[in-house]
Coordinates of C-alpha atoms and ligand atoms in Angstrom, one line a residue:
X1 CA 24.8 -37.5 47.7
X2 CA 21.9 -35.4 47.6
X3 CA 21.3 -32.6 50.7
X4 CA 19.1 -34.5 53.7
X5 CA 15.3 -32.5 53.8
X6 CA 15.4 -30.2 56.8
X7 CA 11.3 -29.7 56.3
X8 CA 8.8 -31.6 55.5
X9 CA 8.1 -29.2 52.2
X10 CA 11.9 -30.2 51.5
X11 CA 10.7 -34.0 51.5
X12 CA 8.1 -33.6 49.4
X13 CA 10.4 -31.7 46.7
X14 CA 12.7 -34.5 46.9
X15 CA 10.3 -37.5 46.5
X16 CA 9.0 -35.4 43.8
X17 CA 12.6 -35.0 42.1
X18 CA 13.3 -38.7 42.4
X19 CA 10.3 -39.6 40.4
X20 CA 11.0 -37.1 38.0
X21 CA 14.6 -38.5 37.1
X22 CA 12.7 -42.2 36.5
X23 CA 10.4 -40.6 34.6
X24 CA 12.8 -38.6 32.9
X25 CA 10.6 -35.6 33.2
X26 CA 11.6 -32.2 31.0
X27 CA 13.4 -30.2 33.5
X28 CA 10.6 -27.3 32.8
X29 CA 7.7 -29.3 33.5
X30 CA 9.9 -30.6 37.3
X31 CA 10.6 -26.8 38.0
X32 CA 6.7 -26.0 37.6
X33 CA 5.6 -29.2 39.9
X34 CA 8.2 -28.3 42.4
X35 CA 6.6 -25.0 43.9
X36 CA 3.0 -24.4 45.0
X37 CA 1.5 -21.7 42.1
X38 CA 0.4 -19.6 44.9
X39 CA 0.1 -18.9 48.4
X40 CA -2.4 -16.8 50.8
X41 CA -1.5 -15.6 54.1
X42 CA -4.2 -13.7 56.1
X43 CA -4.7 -11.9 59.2
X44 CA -8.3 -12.9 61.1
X45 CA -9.6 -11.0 63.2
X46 CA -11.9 -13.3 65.8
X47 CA -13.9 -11.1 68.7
X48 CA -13.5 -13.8 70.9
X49 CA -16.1 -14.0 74.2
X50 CA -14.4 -11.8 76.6
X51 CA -14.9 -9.1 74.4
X52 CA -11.3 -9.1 73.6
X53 CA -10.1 -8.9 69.5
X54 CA -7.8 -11.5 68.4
X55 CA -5.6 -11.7 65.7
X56 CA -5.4 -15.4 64.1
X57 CA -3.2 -16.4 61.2
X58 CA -4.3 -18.1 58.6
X59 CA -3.2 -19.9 54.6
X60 CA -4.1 -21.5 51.9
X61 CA -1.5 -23.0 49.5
X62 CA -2.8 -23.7 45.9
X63 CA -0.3 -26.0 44.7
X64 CA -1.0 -27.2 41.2
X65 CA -4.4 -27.2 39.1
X66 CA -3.3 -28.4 35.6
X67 CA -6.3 -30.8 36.3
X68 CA -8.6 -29.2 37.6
X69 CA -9.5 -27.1 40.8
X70 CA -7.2 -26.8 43.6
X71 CA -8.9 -29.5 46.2
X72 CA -7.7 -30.0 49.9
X73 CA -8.9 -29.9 53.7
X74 CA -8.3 -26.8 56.3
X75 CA -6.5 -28.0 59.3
X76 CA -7.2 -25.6 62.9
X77 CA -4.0 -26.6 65.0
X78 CA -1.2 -24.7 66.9
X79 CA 1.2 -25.7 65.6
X80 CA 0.4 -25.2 61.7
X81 CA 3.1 -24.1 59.6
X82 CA 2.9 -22.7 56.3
X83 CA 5.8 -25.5 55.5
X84 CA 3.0 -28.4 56.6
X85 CA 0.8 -26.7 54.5
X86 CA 3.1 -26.5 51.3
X87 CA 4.0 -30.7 51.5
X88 CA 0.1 -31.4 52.3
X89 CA -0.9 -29.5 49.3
X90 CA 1.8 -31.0 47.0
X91 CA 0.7 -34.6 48.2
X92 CA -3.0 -33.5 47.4
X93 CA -2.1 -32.5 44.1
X94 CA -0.7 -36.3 43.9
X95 CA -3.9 -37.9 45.5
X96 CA -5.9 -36.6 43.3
X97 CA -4.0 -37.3 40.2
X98 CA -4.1 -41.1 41.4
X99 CA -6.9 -42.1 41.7
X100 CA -7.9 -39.5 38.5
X101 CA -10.4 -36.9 40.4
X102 CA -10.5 -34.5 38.2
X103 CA -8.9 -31.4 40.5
X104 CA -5.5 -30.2 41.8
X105 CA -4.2 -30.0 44.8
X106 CA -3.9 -27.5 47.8
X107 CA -4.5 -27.2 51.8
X108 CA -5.3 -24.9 53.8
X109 CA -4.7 -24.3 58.0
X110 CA -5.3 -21.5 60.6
X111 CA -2.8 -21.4 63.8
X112 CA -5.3 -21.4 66.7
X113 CA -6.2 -24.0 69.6
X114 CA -9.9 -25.0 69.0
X115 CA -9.9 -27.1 72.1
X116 CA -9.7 -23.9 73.7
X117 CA -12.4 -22.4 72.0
X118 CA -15.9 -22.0 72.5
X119 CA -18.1 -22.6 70.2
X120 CA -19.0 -18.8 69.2
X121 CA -15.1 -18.2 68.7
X122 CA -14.9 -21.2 66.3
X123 CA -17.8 -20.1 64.5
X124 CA -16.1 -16.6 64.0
X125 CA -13.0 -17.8 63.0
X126 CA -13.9 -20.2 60.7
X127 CA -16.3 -16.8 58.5
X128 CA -13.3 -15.0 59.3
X129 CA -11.6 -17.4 57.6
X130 CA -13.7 -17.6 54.5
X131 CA -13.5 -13.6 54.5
X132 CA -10.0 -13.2 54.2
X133 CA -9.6 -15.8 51.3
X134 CA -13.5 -16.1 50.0
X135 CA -11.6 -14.3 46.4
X136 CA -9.3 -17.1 46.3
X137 CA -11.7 -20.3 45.8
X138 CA -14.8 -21.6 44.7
X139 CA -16.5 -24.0 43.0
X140 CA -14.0 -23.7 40.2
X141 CA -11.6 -22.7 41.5
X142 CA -10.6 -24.2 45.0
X143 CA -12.7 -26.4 47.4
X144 CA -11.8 -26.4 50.3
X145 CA -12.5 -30.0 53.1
X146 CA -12.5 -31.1 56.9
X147 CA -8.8 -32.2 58.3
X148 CA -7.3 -31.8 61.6
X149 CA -9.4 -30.2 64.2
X150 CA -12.0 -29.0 61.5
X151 CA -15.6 -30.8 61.3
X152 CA -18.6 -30.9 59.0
X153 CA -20.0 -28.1 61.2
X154 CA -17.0 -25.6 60.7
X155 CA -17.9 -27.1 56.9
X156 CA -21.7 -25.6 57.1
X157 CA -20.2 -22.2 58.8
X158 CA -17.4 -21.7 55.6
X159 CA -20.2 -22.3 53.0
X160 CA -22.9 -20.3 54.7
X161 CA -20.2 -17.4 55.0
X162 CA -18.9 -17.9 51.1
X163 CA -22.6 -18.0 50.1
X164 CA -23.4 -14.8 51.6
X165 CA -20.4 -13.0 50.1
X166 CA -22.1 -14.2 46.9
X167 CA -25.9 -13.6 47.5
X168 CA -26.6 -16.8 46.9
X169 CA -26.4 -20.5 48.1
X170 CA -23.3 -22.4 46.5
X171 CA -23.0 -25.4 48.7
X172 CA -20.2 -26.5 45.6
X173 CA -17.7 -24.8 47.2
X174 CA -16.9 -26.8 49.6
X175 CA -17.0 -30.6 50.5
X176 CA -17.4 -32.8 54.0
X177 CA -20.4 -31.1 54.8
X178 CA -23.2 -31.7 57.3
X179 CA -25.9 -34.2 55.2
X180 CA -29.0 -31.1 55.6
X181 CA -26.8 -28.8 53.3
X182 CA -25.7 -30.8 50.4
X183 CA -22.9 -33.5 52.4
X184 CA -22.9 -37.0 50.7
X185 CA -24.0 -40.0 51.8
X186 CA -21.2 -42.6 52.6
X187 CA -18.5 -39.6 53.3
X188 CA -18.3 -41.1 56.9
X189 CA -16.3 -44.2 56.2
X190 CA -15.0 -43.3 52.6
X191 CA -11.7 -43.4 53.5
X192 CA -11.4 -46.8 55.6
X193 CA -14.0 -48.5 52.9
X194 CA -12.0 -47.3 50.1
X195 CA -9.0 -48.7 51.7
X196 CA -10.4 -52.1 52.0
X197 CA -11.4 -52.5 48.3
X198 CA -7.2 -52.3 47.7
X199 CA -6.2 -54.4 50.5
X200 CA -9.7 -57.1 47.9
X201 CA -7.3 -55.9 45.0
X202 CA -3.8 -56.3 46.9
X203 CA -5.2 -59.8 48.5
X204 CA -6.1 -60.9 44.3
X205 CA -2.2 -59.6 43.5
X206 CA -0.8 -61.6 46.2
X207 CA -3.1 -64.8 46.3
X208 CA -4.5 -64.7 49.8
X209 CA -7.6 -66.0 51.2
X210 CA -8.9 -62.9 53.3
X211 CA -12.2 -65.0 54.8
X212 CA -9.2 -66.4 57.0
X213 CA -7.1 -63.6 57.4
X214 CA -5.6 -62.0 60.3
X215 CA -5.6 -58.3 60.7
X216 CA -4.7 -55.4 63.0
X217 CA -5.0 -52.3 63.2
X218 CA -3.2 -49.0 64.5
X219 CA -5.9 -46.4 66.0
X220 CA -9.4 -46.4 66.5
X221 CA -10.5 -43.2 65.5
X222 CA -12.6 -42.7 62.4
X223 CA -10.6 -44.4 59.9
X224 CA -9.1 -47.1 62.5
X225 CA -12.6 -48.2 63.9
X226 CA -14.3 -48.3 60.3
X227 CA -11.0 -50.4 58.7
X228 CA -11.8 -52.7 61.7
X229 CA -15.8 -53.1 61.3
X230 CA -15.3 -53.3 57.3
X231 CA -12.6 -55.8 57.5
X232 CA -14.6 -57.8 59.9
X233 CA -18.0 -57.3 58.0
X234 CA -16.7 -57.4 54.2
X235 CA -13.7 -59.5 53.9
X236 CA -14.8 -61.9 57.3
X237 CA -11.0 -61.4 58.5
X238 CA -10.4 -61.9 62.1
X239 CA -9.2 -58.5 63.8
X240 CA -6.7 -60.0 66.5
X241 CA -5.3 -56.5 67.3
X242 CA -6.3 -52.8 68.0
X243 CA -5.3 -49.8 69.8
X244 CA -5.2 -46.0 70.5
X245 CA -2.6 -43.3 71.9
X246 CA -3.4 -45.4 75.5
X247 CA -2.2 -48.5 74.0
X248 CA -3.3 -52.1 72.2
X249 CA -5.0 -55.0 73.1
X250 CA -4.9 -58.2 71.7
X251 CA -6.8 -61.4 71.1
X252 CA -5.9 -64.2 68.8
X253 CA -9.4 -65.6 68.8
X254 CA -10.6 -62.3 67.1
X255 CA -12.1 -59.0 68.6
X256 CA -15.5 -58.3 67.6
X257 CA -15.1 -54.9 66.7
X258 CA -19.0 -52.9 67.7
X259 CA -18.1 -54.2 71.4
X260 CA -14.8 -53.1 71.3
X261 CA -16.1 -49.6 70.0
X262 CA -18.8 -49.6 72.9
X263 CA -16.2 -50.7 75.4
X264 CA -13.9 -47.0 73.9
X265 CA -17.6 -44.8 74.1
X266 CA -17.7 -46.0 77.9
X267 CA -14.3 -46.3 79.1
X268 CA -12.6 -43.4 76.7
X269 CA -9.9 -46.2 75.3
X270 CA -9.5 -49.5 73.9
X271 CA -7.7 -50.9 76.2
X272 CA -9.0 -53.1 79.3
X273 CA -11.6 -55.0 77.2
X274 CA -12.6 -57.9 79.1
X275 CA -12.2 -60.3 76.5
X276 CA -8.2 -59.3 75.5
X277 CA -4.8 -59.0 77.0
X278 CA -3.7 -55.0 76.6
X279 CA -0.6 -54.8 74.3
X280 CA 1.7 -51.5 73.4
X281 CA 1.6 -49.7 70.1
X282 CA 5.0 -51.1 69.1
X283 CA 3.7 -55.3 69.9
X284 CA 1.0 -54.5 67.8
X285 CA 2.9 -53.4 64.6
X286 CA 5.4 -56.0 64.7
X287 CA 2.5 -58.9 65.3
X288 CA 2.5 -61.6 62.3
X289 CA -1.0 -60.8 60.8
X290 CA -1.9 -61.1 57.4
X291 CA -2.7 -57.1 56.8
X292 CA -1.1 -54.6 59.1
X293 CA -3.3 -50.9 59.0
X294 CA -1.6 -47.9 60.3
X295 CA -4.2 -45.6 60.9
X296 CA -3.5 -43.0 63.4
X297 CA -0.1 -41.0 62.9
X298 CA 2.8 -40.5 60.5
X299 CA 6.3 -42.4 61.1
X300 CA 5.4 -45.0 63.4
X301 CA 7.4 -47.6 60.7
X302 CA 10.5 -46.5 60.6
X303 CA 13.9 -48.6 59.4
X304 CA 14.5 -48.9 63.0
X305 CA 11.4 -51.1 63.6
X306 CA 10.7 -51.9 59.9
X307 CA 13.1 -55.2 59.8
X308 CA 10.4 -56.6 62.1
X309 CA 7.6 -56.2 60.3
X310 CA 5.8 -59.7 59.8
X311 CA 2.7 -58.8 58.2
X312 CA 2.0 -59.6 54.7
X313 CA 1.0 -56.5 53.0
X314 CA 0.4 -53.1 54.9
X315 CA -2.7 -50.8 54.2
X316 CA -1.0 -47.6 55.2
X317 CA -4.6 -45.3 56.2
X318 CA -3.0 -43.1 57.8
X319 CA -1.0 -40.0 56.0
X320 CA 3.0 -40.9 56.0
X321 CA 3.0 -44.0 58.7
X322 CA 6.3 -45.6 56.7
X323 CA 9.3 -43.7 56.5
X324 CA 10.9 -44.0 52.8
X325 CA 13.7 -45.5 54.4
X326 CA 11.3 -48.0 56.0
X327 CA 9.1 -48.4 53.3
X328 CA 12.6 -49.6 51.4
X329 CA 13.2 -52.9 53.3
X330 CA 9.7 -53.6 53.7
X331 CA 10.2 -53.7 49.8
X332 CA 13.1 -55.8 50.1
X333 CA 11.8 -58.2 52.7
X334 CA 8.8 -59.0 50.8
X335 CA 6.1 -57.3 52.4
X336 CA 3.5 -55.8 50.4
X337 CA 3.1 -52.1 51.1
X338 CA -0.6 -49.8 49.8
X339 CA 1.0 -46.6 50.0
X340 CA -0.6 -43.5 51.7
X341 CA -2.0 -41.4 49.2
X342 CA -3.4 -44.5 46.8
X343 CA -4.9 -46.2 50.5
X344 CA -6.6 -43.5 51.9
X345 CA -7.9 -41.7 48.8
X346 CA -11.6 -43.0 49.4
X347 CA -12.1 -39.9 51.5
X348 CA -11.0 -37.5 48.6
X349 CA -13.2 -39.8 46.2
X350 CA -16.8 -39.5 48.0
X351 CA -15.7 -35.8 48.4
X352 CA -15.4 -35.7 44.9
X353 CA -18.8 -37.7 44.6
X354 CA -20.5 -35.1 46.7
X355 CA -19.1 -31.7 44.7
X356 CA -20.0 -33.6 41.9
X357 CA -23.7 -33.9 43.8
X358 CA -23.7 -30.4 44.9
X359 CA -23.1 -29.1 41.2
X360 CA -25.8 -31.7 39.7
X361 CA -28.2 -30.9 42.8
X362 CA -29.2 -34.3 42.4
X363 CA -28.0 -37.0 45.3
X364 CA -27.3 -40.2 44.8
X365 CA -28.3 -43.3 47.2
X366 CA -25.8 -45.1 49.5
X367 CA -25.1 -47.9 47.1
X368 CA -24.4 -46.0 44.3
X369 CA -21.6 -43.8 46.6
X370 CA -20.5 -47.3 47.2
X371 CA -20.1 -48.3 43.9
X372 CA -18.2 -46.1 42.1
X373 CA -15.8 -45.6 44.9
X374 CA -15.1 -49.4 44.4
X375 CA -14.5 -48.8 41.0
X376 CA -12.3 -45.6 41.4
X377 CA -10.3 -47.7 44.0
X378 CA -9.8 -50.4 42.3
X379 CA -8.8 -48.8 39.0
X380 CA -6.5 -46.8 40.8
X381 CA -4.8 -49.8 42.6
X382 CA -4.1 -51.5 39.3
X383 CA -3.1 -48.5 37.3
X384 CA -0.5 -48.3 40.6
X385 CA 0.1 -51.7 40.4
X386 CA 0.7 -52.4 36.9
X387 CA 3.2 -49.4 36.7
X388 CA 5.0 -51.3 40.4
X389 CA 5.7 -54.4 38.2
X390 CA 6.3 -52.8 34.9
X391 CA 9.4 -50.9 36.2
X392 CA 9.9 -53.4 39.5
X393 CA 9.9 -50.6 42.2
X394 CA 8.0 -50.4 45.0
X395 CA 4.0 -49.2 45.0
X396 CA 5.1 -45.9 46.8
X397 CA 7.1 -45.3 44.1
X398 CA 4.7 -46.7 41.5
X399 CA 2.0 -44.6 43.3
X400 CA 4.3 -41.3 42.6
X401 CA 5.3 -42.6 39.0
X402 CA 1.3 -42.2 38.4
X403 CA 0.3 -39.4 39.7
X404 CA 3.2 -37.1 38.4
X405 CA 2.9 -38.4 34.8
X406 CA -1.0 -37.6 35.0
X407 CA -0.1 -34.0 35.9
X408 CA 3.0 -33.3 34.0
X409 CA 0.8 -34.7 31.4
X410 CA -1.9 -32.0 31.9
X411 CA 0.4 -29.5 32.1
X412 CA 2.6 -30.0 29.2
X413 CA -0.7 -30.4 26.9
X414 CA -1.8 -27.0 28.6
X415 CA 0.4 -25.4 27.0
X416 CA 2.5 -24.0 30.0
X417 CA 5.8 -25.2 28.7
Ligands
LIG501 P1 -8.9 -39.6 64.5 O1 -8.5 -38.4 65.3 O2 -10.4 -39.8 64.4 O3 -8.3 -40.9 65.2 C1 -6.9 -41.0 65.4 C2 -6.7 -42.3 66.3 O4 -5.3 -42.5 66.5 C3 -7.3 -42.2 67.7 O5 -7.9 -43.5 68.0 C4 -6.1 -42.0 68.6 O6 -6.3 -42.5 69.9 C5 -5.1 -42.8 67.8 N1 -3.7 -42.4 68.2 C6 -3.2 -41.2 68.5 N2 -1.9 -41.3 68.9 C7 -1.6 -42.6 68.9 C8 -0.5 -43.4 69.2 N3 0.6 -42.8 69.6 N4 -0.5 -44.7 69.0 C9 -1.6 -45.3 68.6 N5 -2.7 -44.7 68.3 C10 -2.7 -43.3 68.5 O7 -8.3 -39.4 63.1 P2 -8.7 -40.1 61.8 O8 -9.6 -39.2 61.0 O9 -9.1 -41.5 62.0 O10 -7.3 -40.1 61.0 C11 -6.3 -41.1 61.2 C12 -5.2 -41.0 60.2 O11 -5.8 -41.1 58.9 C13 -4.5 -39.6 60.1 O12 -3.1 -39.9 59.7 C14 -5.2 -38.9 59.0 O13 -4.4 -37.9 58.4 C15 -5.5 -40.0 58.1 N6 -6.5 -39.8 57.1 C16 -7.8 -39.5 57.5 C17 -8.8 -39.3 56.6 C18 -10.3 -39.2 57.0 O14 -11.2 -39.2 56.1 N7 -10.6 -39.0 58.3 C19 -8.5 -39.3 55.2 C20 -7.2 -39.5 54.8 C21 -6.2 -39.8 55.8

């Protein structure tokens, strides 16, 4: 039996090395897609308000680009490791091969507490940031994104900084930006909009009528509350269940999801809206809805808790909510699972849409955004699909089979083998 992953880099080698036996993958082409090609480690130095110097660290993993730039967000948290950083830039590398944006994959992070920051101090850091690796990317090389704790402001900052280091304005080096210099339109609710045209696709695969659906949903942050007002608003499902970190509440009448978003603005949670009974995280998941949506953190289905899953098919938004081992008997038991990196790609799609725009400087309208996303999503569900029922494994594994064939492909017609 095969050593247990002590990291979560050591996970991401090992799903990688599963797939590559089904795919019976030249063992060159495995030992290339198995390491990142390179990674940066800085030192920043921030002069932070009280006059004092501080020293932040900082990465950026390139993982593969045998398809094009390296593509993948910058995450600001204390607890970054450069071992996060490595997995997140390997599963880029697979996003983007799945739903066939032409880049690679990579990520970046800085260990700092922005919470504890002012405004200035984040502002510093984040040109410091861009100083120490500005060499390392650009528009054809490596664009960088929002994630954890980073925003479309810190965005504006990092291009302003790279364009200055240039001499001139290059708002194509990085993506999730403010609207006023070169952002997209539709970027907002890309991810949670391109989930819900797989959950149309996985609905067609599985016969379901979703205008009398049932749905709920796990967070109601910015993917969580735009799944719920798209699934109310597109499909006409009935959301009977949301929640937060403070808990769920629950209403098998359906929530109408603007007021339940008012009631969060004013009360800082979902929970206590008038017209529901509060329920815990756990109720919610194992509740016998139609479409179960994870979208708040990583291993909340586990095998543990797996064997009670009722819903029909899961849209997993959020990154790594199932376990492999979980994801395993929700295989077995029937339920449909719309693994991570094919159900939350939408957001890597309109960022691809808007580098695209940035390059072109020519913008598109709302609809058209909303267009081809549908038609990237949905072509990228049934390529996913297709493969899940030619080979009978799961869609997580499908999802895998897919991506790694695209970039083995590009690499082995590269020329570096
Ligand atoms: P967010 O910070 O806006 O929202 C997170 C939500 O999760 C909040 O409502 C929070 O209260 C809730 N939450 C936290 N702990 C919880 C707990 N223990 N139980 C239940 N709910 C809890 O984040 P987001 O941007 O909506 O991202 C959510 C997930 O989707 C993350 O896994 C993220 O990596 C993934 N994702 C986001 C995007 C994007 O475009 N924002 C793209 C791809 C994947």
């Amino acid at each position: 039996m095969d050593k247990k992953p002590s990291s979560l880099f050591e996970s991401a080698q090992a799903q990688l090395d599963e797939v590559a036996r089904m795919l019976n993958l030249e063992p060159s082409i495995h030992a290339i897609l198995r390491e990142p090609m390179r990674e940066v480690q800085v030192s920043i130095p921030v002069k932070m308000d009280d006059g004092q110097t501080k020293v932040f660290k900082g990465f950026r993993v390139q993982y593969n680009n045998a398809r094009g730039p390296f593509k993948g967000g910058i995450r600001f948290h204390p607890d970054e490791t450069i071992d996060t950083i490595r997995a997140l830039a390997a599963w880029m590398t697979w996003k983007c091969a799945v739903v066939n944006a032409p880049f690679g994959g990579g990520k970046g992070g800085v260990i700092c507490n922005p919470k504890e920051m002012s405004r200035g101090e984040l502002e510093g850091l984040s040109r410091g940031y861009i100083d120490a690796i500005w060499e390392f990317i650009g528009p054809d090389k490596d664009i960088p994104a929002p994630d954890v704790y980073t925003n479309p402001q810190i965005m504006g900052w990092m291009m302003d900084e790279y364009s200055k280091l240039k001499g001139y304005y290059s708002p194509q080096v990085i993506t999730g930006k403010p609207l006023a210099i070169g952002g997209s339109l539709g970027r907002v609710d890309a991810t949670a909009r391109g989930a819900v045209f797989t959950i149309i696709e996985a609905a067609k695969h599985l016969n379901i009528d979703l205008s009398t659906a049932t749905a709920a949903i796990q967070g109601y942050g910015n993917v969580g509350s735009n799944a719920s007002l798209l699934i109310h608003d597109m499909l006409g499902s009935k959301i009977i269940a949301v929640s937060d970190s403070k808990g769920g509440i629950y209403n098998k009448h359906g929530l109408e999801p603007r007021n339940v978003l008012q009631h969060k603005e004013k009360t800082g949670s979902v929970i206590n809206f008038p017209e529901a009974e509060n329920i815990s995280n756990d109720q919610l998941l194992e509740l016998g809805v139609t479409i179960l949506c994870p979208a708040a953190l990583e291993n909340v289905i586990t095998e543990e808790n797996a064997p009670r899953i009722k819903a029909k098919m899961v849209a997993a938004l959020a990154n790594g909510p199932i376990t492999p081992e979980a994801d395993e008997v929700l295989n077995h038991s029937g339920v449909f699972v719309i693994p991570d990196f094919l159900c939350n790609a939408g957001g890597v799609t309109v960022s691809y849409f808007e580098w695209v725009q940035s390059l072109d400087k020519y913008y598109w309208d709302e609809e058209e955004i909303h267009r081809q996303l549908n038609k990237s999503m949905t072509k990228a569900f049934r390529d996913v699909l297709t493969e899940s029922l030619k080979r009978k494994v799961s869609m997580r594994i499908a999802a895998y089979i897919v991506a790694v064939a695209r970039v083995a492909e590009a690499v082995r017609l590269r020329g570096w083998v």
